[in-house]
Tab-separated table of C-alpha atoms in Angstrom:
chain	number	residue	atom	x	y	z
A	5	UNK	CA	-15.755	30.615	-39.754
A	6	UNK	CA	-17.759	28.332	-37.645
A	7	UNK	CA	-18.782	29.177	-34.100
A	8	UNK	CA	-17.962	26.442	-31.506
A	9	UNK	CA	-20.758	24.587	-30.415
A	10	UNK	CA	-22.148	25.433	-26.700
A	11	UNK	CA	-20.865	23.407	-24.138
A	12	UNK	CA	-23.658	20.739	-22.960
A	13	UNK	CA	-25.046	21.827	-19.804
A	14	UNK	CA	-24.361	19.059	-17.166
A	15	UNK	CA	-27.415	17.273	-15.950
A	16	UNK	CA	-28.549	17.864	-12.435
A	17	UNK	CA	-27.693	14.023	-11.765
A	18	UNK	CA	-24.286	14.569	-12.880
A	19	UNK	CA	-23.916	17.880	-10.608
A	20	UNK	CA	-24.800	16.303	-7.800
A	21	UNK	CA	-22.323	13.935	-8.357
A	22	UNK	CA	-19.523	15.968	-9.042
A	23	UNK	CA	-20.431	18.045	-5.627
A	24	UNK	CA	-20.203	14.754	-3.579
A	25	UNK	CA	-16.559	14.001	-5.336
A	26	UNK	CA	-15.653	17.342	-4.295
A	27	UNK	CA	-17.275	16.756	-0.825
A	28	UNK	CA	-15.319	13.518	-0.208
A	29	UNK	CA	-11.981	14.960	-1.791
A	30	UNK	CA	-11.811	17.900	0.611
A	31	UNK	CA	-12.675	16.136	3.875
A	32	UNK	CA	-10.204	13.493	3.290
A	33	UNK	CA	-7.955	16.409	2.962
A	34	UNK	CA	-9.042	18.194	6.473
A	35	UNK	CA	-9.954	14.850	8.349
A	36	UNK	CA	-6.028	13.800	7.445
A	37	UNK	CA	-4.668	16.685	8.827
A	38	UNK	CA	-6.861	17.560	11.674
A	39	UNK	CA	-8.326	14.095	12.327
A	40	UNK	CA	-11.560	12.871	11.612
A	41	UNK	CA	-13.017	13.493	15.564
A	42	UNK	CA	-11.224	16.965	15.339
A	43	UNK	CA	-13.397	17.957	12.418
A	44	UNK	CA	-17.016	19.350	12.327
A	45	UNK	CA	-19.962	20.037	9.273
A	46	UNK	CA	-19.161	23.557	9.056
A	47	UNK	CA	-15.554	23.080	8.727
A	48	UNK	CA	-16.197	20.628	5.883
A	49	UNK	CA	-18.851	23.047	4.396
A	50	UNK	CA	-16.580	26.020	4.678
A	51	UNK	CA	-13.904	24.356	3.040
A	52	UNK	CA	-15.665	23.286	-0.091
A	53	UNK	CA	-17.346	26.834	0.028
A	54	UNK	CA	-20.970	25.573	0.506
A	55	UNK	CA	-23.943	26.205	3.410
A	56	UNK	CA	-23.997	23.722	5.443
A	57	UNK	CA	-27.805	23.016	4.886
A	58	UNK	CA	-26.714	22.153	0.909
A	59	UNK	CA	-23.739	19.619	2.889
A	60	UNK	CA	-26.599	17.538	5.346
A	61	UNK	CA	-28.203	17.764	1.572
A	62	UNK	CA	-25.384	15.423	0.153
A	63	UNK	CA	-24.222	13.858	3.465
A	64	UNK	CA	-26.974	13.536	6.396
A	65	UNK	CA	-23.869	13.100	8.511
A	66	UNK	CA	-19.824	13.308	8.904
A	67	UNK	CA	-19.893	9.243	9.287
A	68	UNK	CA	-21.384	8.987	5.727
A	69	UNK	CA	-18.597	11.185	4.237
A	70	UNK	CA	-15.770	8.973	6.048
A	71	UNK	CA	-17.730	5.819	4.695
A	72	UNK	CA	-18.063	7.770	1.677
A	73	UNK	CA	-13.733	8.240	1.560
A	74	UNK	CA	-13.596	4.500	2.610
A	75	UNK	CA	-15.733	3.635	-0.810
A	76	UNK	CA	-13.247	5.242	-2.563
A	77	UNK	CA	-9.795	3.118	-1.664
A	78	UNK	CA	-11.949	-0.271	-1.287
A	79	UNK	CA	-15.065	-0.519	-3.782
A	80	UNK	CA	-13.371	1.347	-6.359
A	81	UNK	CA	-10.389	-0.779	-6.567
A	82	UNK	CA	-12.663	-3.657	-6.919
A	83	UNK	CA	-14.420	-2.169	-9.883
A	84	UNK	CA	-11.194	-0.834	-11.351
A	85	UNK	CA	-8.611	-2.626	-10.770
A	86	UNK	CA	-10.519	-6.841	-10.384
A	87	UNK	CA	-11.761	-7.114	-14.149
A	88	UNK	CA	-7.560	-6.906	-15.047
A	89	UNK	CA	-7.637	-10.265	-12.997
A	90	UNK	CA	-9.806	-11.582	-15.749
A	91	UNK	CA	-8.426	-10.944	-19.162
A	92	UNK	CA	-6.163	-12.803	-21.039
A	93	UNK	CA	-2.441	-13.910	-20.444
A	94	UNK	CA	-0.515	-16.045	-18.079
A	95	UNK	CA	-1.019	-15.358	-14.213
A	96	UNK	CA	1.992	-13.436	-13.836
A	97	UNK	CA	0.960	-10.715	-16.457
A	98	UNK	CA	-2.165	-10.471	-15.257
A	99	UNK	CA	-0.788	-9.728	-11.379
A	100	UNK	CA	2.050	-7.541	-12.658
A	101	UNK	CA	-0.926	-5.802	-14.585
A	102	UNK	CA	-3.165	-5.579	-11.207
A	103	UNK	CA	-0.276	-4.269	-9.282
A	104	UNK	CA	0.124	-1.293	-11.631
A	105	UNK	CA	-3.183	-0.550	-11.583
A	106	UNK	CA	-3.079	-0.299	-7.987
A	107	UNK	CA	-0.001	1.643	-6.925
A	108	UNK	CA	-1.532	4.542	-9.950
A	109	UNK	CA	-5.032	4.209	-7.950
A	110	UNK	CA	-2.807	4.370	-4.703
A	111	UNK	CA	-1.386	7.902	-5.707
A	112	UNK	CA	-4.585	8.923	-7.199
A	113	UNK	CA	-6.214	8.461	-3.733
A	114	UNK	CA	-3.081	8.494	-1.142
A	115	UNK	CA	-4.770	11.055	1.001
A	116	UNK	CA	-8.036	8.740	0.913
A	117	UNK	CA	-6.368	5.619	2.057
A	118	UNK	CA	-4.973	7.029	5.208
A	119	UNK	CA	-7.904	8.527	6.081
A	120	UNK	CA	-9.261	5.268	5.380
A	121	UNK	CA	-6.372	3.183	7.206
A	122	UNK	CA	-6.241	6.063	10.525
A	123	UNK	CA	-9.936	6.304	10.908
A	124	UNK	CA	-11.865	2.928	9.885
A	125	UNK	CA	-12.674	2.246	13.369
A	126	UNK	CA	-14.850	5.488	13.882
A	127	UNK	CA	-17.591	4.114	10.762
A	128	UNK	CA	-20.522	2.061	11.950
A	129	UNK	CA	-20.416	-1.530	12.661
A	130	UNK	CA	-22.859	-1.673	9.123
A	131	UNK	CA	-20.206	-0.045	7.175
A	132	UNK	CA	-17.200	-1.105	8.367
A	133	UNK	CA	-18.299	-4.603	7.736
A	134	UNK	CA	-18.988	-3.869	4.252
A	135	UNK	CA	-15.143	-2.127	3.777
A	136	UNK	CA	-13.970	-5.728	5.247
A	137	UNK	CA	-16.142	-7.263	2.629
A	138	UNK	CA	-14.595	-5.357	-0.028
A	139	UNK	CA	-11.047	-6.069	1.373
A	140	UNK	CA	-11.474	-9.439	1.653
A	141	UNK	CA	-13.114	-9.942	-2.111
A	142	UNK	CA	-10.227	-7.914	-3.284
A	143	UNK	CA	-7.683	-10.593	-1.095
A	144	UNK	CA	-9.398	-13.530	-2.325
A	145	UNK	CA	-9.308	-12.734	-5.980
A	146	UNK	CA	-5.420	-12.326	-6.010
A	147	UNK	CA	-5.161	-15.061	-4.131
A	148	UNK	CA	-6.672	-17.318	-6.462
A	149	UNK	CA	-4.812	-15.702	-9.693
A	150	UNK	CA	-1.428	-16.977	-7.225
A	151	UNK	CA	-2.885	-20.034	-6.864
A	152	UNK	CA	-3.639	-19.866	-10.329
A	153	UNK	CA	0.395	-19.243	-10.969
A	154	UNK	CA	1.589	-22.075	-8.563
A	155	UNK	CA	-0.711	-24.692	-10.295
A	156	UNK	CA	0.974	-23.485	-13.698
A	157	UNK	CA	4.435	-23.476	-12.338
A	158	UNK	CA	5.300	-19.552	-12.529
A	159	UNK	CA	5.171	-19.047	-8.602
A	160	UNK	CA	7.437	-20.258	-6.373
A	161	UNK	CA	5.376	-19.373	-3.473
A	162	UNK	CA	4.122	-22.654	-0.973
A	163	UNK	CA	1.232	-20.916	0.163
A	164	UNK	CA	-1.293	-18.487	-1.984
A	165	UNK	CA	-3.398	-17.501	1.030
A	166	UNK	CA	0.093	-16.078	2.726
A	167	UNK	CA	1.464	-14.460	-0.740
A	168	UNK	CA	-2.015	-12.805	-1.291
A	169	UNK	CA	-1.893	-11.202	2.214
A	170	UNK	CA	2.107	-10.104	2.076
A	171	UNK	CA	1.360	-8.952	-1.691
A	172	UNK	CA	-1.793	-6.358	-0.333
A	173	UNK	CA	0.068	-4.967	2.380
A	174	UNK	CA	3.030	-4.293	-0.122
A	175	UNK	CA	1.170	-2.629	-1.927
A	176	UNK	CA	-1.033	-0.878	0.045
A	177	UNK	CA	2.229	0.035	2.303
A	178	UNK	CA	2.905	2.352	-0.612
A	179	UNK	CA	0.895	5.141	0.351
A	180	UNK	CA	2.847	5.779	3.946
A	181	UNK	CA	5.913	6.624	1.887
A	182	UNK	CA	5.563	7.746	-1.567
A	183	UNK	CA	4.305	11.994	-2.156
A	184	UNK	CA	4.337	12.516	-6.158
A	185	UNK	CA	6.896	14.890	-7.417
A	186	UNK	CA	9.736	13.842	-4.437
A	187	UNK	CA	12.369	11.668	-5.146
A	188	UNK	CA	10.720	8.834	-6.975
A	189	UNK	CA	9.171	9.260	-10.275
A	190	UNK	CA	6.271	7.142	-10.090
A	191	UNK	CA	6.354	5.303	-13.455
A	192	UNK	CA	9.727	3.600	-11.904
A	193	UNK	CA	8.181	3.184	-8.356
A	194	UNK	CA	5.631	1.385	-10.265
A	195	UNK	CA	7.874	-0.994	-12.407
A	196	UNK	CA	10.449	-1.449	-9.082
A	197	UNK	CA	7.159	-2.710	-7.672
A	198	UNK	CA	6.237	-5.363	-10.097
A	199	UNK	CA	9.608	-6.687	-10.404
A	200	UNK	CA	9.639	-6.753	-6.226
A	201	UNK	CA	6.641	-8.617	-6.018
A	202	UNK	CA	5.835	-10.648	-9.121
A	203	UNK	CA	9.405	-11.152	-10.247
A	204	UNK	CA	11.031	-11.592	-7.196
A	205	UNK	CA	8.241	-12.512	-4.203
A	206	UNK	CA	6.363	-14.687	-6.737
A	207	UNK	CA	9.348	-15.810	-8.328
A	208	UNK	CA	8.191	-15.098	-11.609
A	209	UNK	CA	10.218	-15.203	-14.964
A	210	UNK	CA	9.711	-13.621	-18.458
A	211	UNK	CA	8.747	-10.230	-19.425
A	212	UNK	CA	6.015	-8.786	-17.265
């Protein structure tokens, strides 16, 4: 019988990494229930069960954490969720495809986003400008895919600036309201969702 080979040792790189997801993950956690000016480096530090000399090792200070959290529900979308915008298939397959992406990255990182949503004001001017920036890349490319739509005739819509906007805060609405394992299954929150917006705010037709 064969021994099972050793589990590969993770490299330091990869450590520190997964300490800093575990960082951000708890503080989200403490800064949503006891606010982000309610919360100190200890606290955080105690609750991930680490001396606060190894936290200020990973995060100088509690602003880079919340920026970190902020990363998280803005930049990651955009690296996750954008490239769907650019494979093949009609516009309204592609957006039905986006918006599933994002409600499952929604409940993946509800506590994240209203940290993110409660407490943006409280980053630096430097870094909340770059959270806009993300935003507003994140806007613009759905916008054009409407756009996109209308010039094809799928979308009813007059304006793609305005559907982009009403479609984001839709969807980003989500996380005030849905807690996995309630009432709604997710799977059909998702699906409700895509027929909502692409189906019937878009004014789409066909299978999605």
């Amino acid at each position: 019988m064969s021994t099972p080979a050793a589990a590969v040792p993770l490299s330091r790189d990869a450590r520190t990494r997964l300490r800093r997801e575990e960082i951000v993950t708890a503080s989200a956690r403490i800064f949503a229930e006891h606010g982000y000016a309610g919360v100190g480096m200890r606290q955080i530090a105690d609750a991930v069960g680490i001396r606060g000399a190894s936290l200020y090792h990973h995060f100088p200070a509690k602003e880079e954490i919340l920026y970190a959290i902020c990363l998280t529900v803005t930049r990651e979308p955009n690296e996750e969720n954008l490239p769907l915008l650019d494979a093949a298939g009609t516009p309204a397959r592609r957006l039905a495809t986006l918006v599933r992406a994002h409600l499952r990255h929604l409940a993946r990182r509800r506590v994240e986003h209203l940290v993110a949503l409660h407490e943006l004001a409280s980053l630096t001017a430097a870094h909340r400008a770059e959270i806009d920036g993300y935003r507003r890349h994140y806007q613009r490319r759905v916008r054009d895919v409407v756009a996109a739509g209308m010039r094809a005739g799928e979308f009813g819509v007059p304006d793609a600036q305005l559907a982009a906007f009403g479609l984001c805060d839709m969807l980003n609405g989500f996380s005030n309201w849905f807690v996995e394992g309630r009432e709604l299954e997710l799977s059909d929150v998702v699906e409700g969702y895509v027929e909502l917006i692409v189906g019937r705010m878009l004014g789409a037709t066909g299978p999605l």
